[in-house]
XYZ file of C-alpha atoms in Angstrom:
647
model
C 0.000 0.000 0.000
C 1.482 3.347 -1.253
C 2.440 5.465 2.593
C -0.405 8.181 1.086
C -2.503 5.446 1.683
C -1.300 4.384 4.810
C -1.441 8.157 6.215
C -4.859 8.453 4.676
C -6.379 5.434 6.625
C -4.863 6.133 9.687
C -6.452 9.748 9.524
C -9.671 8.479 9.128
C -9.424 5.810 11.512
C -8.164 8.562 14.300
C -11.253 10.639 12.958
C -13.791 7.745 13.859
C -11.394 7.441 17.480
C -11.998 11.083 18.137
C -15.739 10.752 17.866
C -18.043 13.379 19.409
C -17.071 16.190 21.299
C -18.426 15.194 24.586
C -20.993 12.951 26.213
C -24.107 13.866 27.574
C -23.621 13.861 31.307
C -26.509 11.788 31.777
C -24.995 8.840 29.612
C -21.787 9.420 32.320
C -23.623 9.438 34.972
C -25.824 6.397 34.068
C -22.411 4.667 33.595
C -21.098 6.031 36.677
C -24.187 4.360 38.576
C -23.426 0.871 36.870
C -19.360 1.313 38.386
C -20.822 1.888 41.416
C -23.116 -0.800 41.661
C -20.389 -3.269 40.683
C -19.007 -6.135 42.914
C -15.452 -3.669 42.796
C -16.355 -0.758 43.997
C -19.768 -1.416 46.119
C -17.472 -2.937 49.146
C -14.921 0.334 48.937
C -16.863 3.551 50.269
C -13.698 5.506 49.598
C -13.386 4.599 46.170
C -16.732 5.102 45.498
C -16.857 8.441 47.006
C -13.608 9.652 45.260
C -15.062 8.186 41.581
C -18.442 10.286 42.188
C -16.751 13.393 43.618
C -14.469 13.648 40.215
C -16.788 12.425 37.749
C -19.454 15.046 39.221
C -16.587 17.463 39.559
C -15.747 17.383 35.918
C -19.070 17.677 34.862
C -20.070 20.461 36.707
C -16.932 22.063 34.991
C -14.867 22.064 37.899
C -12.430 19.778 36.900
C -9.442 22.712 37.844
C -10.936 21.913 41.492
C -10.111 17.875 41.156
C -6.567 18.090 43.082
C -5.275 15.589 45.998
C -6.629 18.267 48.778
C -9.968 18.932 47.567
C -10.099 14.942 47.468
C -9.278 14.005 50.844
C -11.411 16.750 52.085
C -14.832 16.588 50.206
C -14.193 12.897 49.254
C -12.199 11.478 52.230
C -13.587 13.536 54.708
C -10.456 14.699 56.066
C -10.220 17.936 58.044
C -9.168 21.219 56.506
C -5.519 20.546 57.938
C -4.868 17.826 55.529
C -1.586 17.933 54.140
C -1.204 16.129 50.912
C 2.520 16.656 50.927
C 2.806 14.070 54.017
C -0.308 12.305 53.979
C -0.030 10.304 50.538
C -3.820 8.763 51.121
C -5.031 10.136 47.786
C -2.230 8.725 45.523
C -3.128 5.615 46.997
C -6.815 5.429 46.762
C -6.423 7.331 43.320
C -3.774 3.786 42.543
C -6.493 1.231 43.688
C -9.524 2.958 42.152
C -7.353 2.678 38.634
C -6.824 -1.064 39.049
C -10.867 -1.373 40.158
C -11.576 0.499 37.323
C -9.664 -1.940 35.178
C -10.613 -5.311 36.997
C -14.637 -3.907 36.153
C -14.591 -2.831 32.641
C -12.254 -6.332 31.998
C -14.948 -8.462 33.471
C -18.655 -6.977 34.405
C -18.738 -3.608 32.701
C -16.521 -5.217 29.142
C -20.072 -4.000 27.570
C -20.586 -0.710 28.684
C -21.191 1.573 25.765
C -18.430 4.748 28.340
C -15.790 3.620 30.030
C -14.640 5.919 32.764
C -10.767 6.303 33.004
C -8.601 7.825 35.821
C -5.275 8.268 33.909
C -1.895 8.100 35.855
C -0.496 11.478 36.597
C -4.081 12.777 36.870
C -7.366 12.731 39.284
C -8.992 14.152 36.384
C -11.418 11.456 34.541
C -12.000 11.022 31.334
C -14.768 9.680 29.482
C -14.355 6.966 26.791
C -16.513 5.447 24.147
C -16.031 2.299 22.599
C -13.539 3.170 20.389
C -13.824 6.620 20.910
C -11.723 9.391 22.912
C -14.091 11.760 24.669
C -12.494 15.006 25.899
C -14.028 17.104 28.519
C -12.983 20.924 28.885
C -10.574 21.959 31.584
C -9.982 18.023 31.583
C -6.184 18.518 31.040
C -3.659 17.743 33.808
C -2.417 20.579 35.336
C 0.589 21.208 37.597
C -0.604 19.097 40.856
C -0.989 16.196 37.657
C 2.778 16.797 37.334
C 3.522 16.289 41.053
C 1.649 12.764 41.406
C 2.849 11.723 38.258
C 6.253 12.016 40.013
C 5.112 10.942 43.684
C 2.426 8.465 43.202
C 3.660 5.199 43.473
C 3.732 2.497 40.026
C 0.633 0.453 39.619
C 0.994 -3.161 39.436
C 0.840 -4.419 36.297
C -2.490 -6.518 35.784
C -2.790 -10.296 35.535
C -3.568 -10.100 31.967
C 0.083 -8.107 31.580
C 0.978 -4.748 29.920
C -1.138 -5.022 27.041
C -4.833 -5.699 28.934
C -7.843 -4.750 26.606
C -9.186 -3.014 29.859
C -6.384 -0.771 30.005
C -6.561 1.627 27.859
C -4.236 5.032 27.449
C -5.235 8.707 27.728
C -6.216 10.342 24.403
C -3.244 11.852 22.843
C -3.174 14.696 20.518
C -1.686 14.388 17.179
C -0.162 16.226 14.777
C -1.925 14.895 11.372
C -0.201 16.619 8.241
C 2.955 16.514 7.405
C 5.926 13.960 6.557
C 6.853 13.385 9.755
C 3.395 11.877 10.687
C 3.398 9.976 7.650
C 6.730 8.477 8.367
C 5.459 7.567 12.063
C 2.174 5.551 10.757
C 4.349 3.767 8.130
C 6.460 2.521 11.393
C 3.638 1.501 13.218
C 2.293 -0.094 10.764
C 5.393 -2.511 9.836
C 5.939 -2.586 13.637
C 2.586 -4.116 13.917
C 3.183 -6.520 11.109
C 6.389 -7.969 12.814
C 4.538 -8.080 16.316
C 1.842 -10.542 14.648
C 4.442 -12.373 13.276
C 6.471 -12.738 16.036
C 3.037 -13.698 17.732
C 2.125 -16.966 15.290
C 6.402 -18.092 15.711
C 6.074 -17.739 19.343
C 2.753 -19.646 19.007
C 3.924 -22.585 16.711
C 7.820 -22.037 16.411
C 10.528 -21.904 18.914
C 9.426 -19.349 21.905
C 13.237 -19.351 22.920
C 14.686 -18.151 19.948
C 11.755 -15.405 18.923
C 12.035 -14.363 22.638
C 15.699 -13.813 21.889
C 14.840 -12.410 19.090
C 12.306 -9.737 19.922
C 14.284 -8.819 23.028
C 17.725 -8.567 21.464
C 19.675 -10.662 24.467
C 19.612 -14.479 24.924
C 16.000 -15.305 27.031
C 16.725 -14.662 30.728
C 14.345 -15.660 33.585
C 12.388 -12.694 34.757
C 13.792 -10.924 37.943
C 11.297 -10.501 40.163
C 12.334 -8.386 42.972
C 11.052 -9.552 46.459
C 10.016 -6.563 47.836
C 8.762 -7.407 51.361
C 11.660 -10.368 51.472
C 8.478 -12.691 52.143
C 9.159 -16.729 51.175
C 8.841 -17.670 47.920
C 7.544 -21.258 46.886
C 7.742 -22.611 43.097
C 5.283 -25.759 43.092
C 6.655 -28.644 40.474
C 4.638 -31.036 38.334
C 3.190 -33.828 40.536
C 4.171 -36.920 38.992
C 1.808 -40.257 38.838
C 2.148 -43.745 39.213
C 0.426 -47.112 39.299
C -3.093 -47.603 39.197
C -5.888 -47.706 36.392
C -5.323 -45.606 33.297
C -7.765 -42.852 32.340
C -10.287 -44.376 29.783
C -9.501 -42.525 26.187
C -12.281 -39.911 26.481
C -10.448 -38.500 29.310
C -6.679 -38.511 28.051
C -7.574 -35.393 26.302
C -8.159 -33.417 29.282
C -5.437 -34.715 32.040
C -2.510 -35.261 29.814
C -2.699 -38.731 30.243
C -2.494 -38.929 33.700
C -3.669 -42.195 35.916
C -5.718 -42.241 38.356
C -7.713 -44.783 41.098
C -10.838 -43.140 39.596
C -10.946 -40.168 41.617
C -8.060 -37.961 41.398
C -5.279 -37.269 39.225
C -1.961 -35.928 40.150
C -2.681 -32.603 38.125
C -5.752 -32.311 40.293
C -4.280 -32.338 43.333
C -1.171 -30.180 42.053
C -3.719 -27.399 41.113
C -5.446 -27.749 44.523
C -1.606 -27.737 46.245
C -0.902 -24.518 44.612
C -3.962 -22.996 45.101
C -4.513 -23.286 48.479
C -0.266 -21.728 49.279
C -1.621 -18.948 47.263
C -4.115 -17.735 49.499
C -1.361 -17.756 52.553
C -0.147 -13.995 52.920
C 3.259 -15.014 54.574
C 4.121 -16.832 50.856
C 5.006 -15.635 47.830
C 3.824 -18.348 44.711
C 5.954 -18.383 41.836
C 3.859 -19.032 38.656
C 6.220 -20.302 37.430
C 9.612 -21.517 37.342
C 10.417 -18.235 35.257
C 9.849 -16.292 37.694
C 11.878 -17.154 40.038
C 14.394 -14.623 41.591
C 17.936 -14.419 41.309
C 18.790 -16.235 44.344
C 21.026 -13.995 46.525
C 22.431 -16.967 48.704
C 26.327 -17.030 49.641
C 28.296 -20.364 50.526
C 27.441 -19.375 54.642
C 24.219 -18.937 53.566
C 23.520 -15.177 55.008
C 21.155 -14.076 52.294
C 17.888 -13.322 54.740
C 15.936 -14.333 51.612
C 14.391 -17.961 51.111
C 13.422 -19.660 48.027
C 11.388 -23.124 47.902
C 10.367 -25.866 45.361
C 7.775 -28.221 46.497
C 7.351 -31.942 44.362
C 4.685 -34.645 44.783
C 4.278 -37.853 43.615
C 0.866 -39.713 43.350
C 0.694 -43.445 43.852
C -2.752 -44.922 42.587
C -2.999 -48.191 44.345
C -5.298 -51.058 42.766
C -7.629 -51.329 45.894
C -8.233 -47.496 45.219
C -6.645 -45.665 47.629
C -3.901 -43.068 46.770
C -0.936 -42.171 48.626
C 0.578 -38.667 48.106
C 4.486 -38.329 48.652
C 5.673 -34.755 49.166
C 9.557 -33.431 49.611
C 10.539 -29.581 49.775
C 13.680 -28.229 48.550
C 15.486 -25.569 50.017
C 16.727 -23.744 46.426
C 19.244 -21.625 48.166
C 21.337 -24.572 49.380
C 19.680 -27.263 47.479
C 18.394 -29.465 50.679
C 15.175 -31.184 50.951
C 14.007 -29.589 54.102
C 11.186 -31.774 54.500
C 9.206 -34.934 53.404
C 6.074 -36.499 54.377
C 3.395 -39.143 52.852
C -0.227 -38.652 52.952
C -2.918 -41.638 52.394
C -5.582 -40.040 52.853
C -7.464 -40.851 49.642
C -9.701 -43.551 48.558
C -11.650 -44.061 45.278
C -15.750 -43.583 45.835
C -17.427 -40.863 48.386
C -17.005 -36.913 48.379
C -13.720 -36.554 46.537
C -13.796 -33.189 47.064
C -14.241 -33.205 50.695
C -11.119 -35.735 50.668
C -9.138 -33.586 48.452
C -9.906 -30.563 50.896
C -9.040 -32.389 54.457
C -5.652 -33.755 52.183
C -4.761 -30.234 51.019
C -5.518 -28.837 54.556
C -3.141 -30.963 56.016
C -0.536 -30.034 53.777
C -1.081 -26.647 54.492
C -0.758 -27.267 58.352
C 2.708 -28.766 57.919
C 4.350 -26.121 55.662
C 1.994 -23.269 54.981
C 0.920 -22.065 58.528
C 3.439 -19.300 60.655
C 4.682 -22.115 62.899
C 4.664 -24.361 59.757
C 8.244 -25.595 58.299
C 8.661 -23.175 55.770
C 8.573 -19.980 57.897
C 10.831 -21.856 60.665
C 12.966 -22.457 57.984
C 12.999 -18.895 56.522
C 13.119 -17.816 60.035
C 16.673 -19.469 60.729
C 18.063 -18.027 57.714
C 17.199 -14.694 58.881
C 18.981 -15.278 61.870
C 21.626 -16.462 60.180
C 21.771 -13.315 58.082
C 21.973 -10.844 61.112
C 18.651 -10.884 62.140
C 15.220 -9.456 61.523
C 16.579 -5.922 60.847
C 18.252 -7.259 57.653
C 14.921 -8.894 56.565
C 13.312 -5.766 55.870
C 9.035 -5.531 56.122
C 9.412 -9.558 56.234
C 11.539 -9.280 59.608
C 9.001 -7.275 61.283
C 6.868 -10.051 60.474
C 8.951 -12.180 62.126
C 9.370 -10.210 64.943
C 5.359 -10.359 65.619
C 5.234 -13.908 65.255
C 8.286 -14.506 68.048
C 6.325 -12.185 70.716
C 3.060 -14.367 70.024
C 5.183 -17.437 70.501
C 6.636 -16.174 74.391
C 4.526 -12.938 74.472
C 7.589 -10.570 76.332
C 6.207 -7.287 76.457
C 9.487 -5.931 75.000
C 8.893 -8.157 71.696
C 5.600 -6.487 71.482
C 6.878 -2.859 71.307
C 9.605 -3.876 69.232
C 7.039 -4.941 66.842
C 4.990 -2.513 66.868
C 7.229 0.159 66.238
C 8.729 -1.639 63.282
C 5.095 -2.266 61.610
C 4.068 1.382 62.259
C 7.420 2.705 60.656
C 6.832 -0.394 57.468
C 3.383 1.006 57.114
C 4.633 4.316 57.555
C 7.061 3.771 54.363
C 4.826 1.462 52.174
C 1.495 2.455 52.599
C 0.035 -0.339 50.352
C 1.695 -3.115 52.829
C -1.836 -4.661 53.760
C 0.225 -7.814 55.776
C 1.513 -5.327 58.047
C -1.779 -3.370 58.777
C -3.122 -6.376 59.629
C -0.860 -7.741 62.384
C -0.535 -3.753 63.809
C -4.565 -4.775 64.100
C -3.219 -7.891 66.121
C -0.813 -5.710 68.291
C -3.156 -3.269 69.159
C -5.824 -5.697 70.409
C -2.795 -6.771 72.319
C -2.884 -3.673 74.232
C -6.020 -4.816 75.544
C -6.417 -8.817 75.845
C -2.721 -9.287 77.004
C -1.829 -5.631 78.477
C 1.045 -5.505 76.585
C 2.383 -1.839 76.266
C -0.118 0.283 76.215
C -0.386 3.822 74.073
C -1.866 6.819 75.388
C -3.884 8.901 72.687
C -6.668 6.922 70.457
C -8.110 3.889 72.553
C -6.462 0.190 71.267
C -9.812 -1.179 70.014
C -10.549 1.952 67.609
C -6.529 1.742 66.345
C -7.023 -1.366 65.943
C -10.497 -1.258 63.765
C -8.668 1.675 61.430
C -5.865 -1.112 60.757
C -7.988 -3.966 59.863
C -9.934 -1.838 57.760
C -6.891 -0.772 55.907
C -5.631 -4.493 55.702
C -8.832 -5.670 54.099
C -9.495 -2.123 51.936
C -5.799 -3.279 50.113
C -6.324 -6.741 50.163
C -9.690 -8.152 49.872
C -8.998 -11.672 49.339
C -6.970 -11.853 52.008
C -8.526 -14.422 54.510
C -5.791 -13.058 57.324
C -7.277 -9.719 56.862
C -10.508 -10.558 57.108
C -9.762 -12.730 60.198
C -8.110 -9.857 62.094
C -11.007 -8.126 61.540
C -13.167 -10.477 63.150
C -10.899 -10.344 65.883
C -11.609 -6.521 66.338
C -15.151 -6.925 65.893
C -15.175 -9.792 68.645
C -13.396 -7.357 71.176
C -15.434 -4.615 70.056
C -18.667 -6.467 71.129
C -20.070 -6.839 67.482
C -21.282 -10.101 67.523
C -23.079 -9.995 63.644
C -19.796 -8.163 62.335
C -18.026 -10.941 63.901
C -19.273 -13.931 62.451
C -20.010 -12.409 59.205
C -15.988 -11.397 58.904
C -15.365 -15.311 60.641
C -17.033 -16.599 57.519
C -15.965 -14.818 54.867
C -11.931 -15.470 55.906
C -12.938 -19.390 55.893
C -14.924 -18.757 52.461
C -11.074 -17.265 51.356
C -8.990 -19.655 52.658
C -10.992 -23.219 53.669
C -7.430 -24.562 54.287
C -6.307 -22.401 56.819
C -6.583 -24.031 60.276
C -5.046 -20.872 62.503
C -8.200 -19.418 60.694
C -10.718 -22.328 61.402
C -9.793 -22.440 64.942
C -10.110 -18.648 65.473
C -13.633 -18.597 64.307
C -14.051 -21.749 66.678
C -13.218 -20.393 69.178
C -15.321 -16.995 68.635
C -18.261 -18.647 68.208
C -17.936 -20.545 71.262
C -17.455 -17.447 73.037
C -20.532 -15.940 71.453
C -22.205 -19.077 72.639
C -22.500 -20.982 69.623
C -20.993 -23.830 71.649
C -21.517 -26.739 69.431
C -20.684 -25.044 66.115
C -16.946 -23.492 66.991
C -15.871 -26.779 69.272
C -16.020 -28.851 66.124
C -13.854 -26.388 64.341
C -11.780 -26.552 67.350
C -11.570 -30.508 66.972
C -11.444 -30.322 63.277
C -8.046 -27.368 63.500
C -6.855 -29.741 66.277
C -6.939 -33.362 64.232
C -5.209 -31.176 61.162
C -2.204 -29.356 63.165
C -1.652 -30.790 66.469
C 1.035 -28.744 67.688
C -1.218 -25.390 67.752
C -0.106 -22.042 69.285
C -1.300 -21.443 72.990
C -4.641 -19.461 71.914
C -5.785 -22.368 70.593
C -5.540 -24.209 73.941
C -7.140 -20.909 75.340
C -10.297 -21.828 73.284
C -10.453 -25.168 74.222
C -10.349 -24.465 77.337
C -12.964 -22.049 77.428
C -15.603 -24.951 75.131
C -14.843 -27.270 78.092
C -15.378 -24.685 80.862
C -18.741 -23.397 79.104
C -20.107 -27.064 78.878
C -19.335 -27.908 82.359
C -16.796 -30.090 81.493
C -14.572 -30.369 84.003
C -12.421 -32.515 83.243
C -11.824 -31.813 79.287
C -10.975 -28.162 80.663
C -8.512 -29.163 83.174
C -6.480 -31.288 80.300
C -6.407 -28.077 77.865
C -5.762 -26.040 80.733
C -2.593 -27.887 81.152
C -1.014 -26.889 78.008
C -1.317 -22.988 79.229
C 1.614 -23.096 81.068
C 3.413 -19.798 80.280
C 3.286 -16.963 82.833
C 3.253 -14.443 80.733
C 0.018 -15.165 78.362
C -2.404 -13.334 79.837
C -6.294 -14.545 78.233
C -4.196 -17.994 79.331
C -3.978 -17.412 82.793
C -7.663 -16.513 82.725
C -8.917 -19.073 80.998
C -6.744 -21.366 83.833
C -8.172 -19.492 86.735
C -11.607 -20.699 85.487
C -10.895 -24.483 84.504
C -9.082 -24.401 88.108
C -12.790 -23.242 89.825
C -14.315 -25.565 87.949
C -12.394 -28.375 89.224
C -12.478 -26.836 92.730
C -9.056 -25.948 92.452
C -10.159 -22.632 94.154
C -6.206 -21.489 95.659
C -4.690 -22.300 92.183
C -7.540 -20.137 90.361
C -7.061 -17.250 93.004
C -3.180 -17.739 92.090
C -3.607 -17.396 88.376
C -6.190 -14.038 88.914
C -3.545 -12.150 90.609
C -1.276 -13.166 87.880
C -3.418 -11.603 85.457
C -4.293 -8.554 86.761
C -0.354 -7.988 87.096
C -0.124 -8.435 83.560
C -3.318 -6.792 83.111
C -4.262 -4.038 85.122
C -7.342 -3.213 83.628
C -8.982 -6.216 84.985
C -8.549 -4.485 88.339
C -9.918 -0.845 87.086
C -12.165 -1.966 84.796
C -13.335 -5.156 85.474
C -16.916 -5.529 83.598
C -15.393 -3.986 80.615
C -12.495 -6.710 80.045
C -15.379 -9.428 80.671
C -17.268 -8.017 78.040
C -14.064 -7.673 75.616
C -13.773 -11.376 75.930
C -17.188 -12.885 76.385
C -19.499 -10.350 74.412
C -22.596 -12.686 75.431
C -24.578 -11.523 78.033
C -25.610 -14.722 79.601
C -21.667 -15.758 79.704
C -20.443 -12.755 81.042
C -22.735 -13.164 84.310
C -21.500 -16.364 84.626
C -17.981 -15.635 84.481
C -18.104 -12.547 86.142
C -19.438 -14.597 88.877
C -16.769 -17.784 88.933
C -14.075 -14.536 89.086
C -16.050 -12.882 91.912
C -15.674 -16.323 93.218
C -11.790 -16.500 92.938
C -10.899 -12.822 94.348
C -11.567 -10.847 91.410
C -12.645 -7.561 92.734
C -15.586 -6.623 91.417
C -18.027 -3.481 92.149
C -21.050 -5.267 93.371
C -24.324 -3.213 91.501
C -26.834 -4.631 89.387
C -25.509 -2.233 86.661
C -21.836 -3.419 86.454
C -23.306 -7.376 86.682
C -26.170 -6.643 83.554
């Protein structure tokens, strides 16, 4: 085609792009009502109230007024002291409404006729047909554009990479006439031609060499930084062995796996990587591409850790199926662990059995006190400790004060999440154990801050965990946690069930929401997720054996509350030594219970000054509260005897 051609149909084609010169508000606002109504933006009040202040903004023709102040006050609600200069809440609400924005016009919203766009380096929206670049007047970024362009922090690229449909660029103005635009179209053009081309090769050829090729340097695996220095895990092909062969009209579909009739090793793979997925403390590799480069030395003090987990299936010919599993530490090259499973049999629920399988797994190697973190947690050490781990060694620093609970691990903590947060704003992980430490400042005494009260720190945290993540279950289970202490019982269970909805495999998670409900009087319900936790992961942290032991005591089971009660041995745990100073009463243990109370009020003081009020933290019923606040009265709690403080 002659390049006058060329030039000629690319005019026209950026005539039919330019379309009309606006919208009629109505039509935006109509599709402004649909964003708002969708599943991404209808659980975010603050995105929703920053899309509708600068959509109505810019159609009012105040777009000039759309800066990060004017946001945080009329949208935000901040107060007229906002400082955008050291507050950077905007950029980051601004950064998650662009990725909502694209998650809902790539799946729900894909046919709505205007697609509303926040471009980077603007708050400014603009208003896009199908096909068609809608400009709005005083739309154009001005000099506070400038400043987040330069201060707002990269968005993550989105699962469907770089060059998403949903994602589409700003309207740019071009110059039209002239040799030099010619010349530009002519080198799209070709450019486009060798794209496709390279395309169908990398489809049907050799992806290796075109990949060389089209990058101009032999393929190299992708470096993927590790920014919070969390573990990473690359899971490997399960292999498959013995058994009965798929019949032909399923070869197709499982690669021509074998089975026992049930399960294939690809199944359970899937399920295996899956479920690690949904653990916040790991990082899954997609694939063996990206894995990092692995910074490890020959003493091994890299605080980083890198891990490849294998399977193999056995199909036996009475139907069962034993799973063999071994995990590699990459960095040195060690298996670090091995275990076989045989937990599946042909015929019944093969889901359930895949579940309880996969939930064990996750137990061994998934969970904080699982190997993988113990592992990653020696290497740290190794390395110099958690202050070379950087976000990830704060984590690690939270988890060793909820495994002896020192008060000086706790403030250590703390401070090292507020100043992580404090840095990366978008680090929902670390909002959510802050949550944890806060309530900390209440359930265990540890450390507390003067200014805002513990409980409402602690709700502005888990709100902030779960606003950046939403599919984390630890979020949402924090959250529960803060609406338990808060006395929220509907909040509660509803955040209980929607972490177990995100991660069914987690049993720190399972045995949380147990234990709530048992404390909300549910009895029945949360001891079997008590049971079921314990029969997955023995070896559970102490709050576990706090829960049990408050089941037992509630059923008037004396001595089922006595046996968990043992297991609460530390001194320094302080919901344990109340939860011993009531098995003990039950028992008639009455000079070991009285023993254990002034314990906890030591640790504790509230329980001294505000009795009624830590009763209620911890047992939000009404009905349980008088009857513990009457077993304490019992043991030499001292209590202020009115018919107020006991209703």
């Amino acid at each position: 085609m002659p390049e006058s051609t060329i030039a000629e149909t690319a005019d026209a084609g950026l005539e039919a792009e330019a379309g009309p010169a606006g919208v009629a508000a109505e039509a935006v606002r109509q599709a402004l009502a649909h964003v708002l109504e969708s599943e991404e933006l209808r659980s975010s009040p603050q995105l929703s109230n920053i899309l509708r202040f600068v959509v109505e903004a810019t159609l009012d023709g105040r777009s000039e007024a759309i800066k990060g102040y004017t946001i945080a006050v009329e949208a935000l609600g901040r107060d007229a002291s906002f400082d955008p200069q050291a507050d950077p809440i905007v950029r980051v609400e601004a950064t998650r409404l662009r990725r909502a924005l694209e998650r809902y016009y790539a799946g729900a919203g894909a046919g709505d006729e205007i697609e509303i766009v926040v471009p980077r380096g603007s708050y400014v929206p603009q208003f896009l047909r199908r096909g068609a670049a809608v400009s709005v007047p005083g739309a154009e970024p001005g000099p506070e554009a400038d400043a987040a362009i330069a201060e707002e922090p990269p968005a993550a690229i989105p699962a469907g990479g770089p060059a998403s449909p949903a994602r589409r660029p700003p309207p740019v103005a071009v110059a039209r006439h002239g040799a030099g635009w010619r010349a530009a179209v002519l080198g799209l053009a070709v450019l486009a031609v060798l794209v496709v081309l390279a395309g169908l090769a990398i489809e049907g050829g050799d992806p290796v060499g075109w990949r060389a090729l089209l990058s101009g340097a032999a393929w190299q695996p992708i470096q993927r930084a590790n920014r919070l220095g969390i573990p990473m895990i690359e899971v490997r092909d399960f292999d498959s062995t013995g058994g009965i062969p798929l019949p032909p009209s399923e070869l197709a579909s499982s690669a021509g796996a074998v089975s026992s009739g049930d399960f294939t090793a690809q199944a359970i793979e899937v399920r295996v990587r899956d479920a690690l997925a949904r653990f916040d403390l790991l990082d899954v590799l997609a694939s063996p591409d990206a894995r990092p480069a692995l910074r490890c030395s020959a003493e091994g003090t890299s605080p980083h850790s890198v891990f490849a987990l294998g399977g193999l299936v056995e199909n036996h010919d009475d139907g069962s199926i034993s799973v063999l599993l071994r995990l590699s530490d990459l960095c040195d090259g060690t298996i670090v662990w091995s275990r076989e499973f045989d937990s599946l049999r042909r015929g019944g629920d093969a889901s359930a059995s895949e579940v309880a399988l996969v939930r064990d797994i996750m137990a061994a190697i998934a969970e904080p006190y699982g190997i993988i973190q113990s592992r990653a947690r020696a290497r740290v050490t190794a390395a110099g400790g958690p202050e070379a781990a950087g976000p990830y060694g704060c984590v690690l620093t939270a988890y060793s004060y909820w495994r002896s609970y020192v008060p000086a691990e706790h403030d250590a903590a703390r401070a090292c999440l507020e100043k992580a947060v404090a840095a990366d704003s978008t680090f929902a992980l670390g909002y959510a154990l802050l949550a944890e430490l806060y309530l900390d400042e209440v359930r265990a005494g540890a450390n507390p801050q003067p200014g805002p009260p513990a409980l409402a720190r602690a709700l502005t945290a888990a709100e902030q965990a779960v606003e950046l993540a939403p599919t984390s279950a630890y979020a949402r289970r924090v959250l529960m946690d803060v609406h338990f202490f808060r006395g929220e019982r509907a909040a509660t269970i509803a955040a209980g069930e929607a972490a177990l909805e995100l991660n069914p495999y987690d049993v720190d998670v399972l045995a949380d929401f147990g234990g709530r409900l048992v404390a909300l009087g549910e009895i029945a319900r949360g001891e079997a997720m008590l049971a079921k936790a314990a029969q997955a992961a023995p070896g559970m942290p102490p709050w576990v054996d706090y829960h049990r032991v408050v089941a037992a005591y509630l059923k008037g089971d004396g001595p089922a509350a006595a046996a968990a009660a043992d297991q609460l041995m530390g001194e320094g745990y302080a919901p344990g030594l109340l939860a011993r100073a009531l098995a003990s009463h039950l028992v008639g243990e009455d000079e070991a219970a009285r023993a254990d109370v002034r314990k906890l009020v030591a640790l504790a003081p509230a329980w001294v000054s505000e009795p009624d009020v830590m009763i209620r933290h911890f047992f939000p019923d009404p009905a349980i509260a008088r009857k513990v606040r009457a077993d304490l009265a019992a043991v030499g709690l001292p209590l202020r005897n009115s018919a107020a403080a006991a209703n």
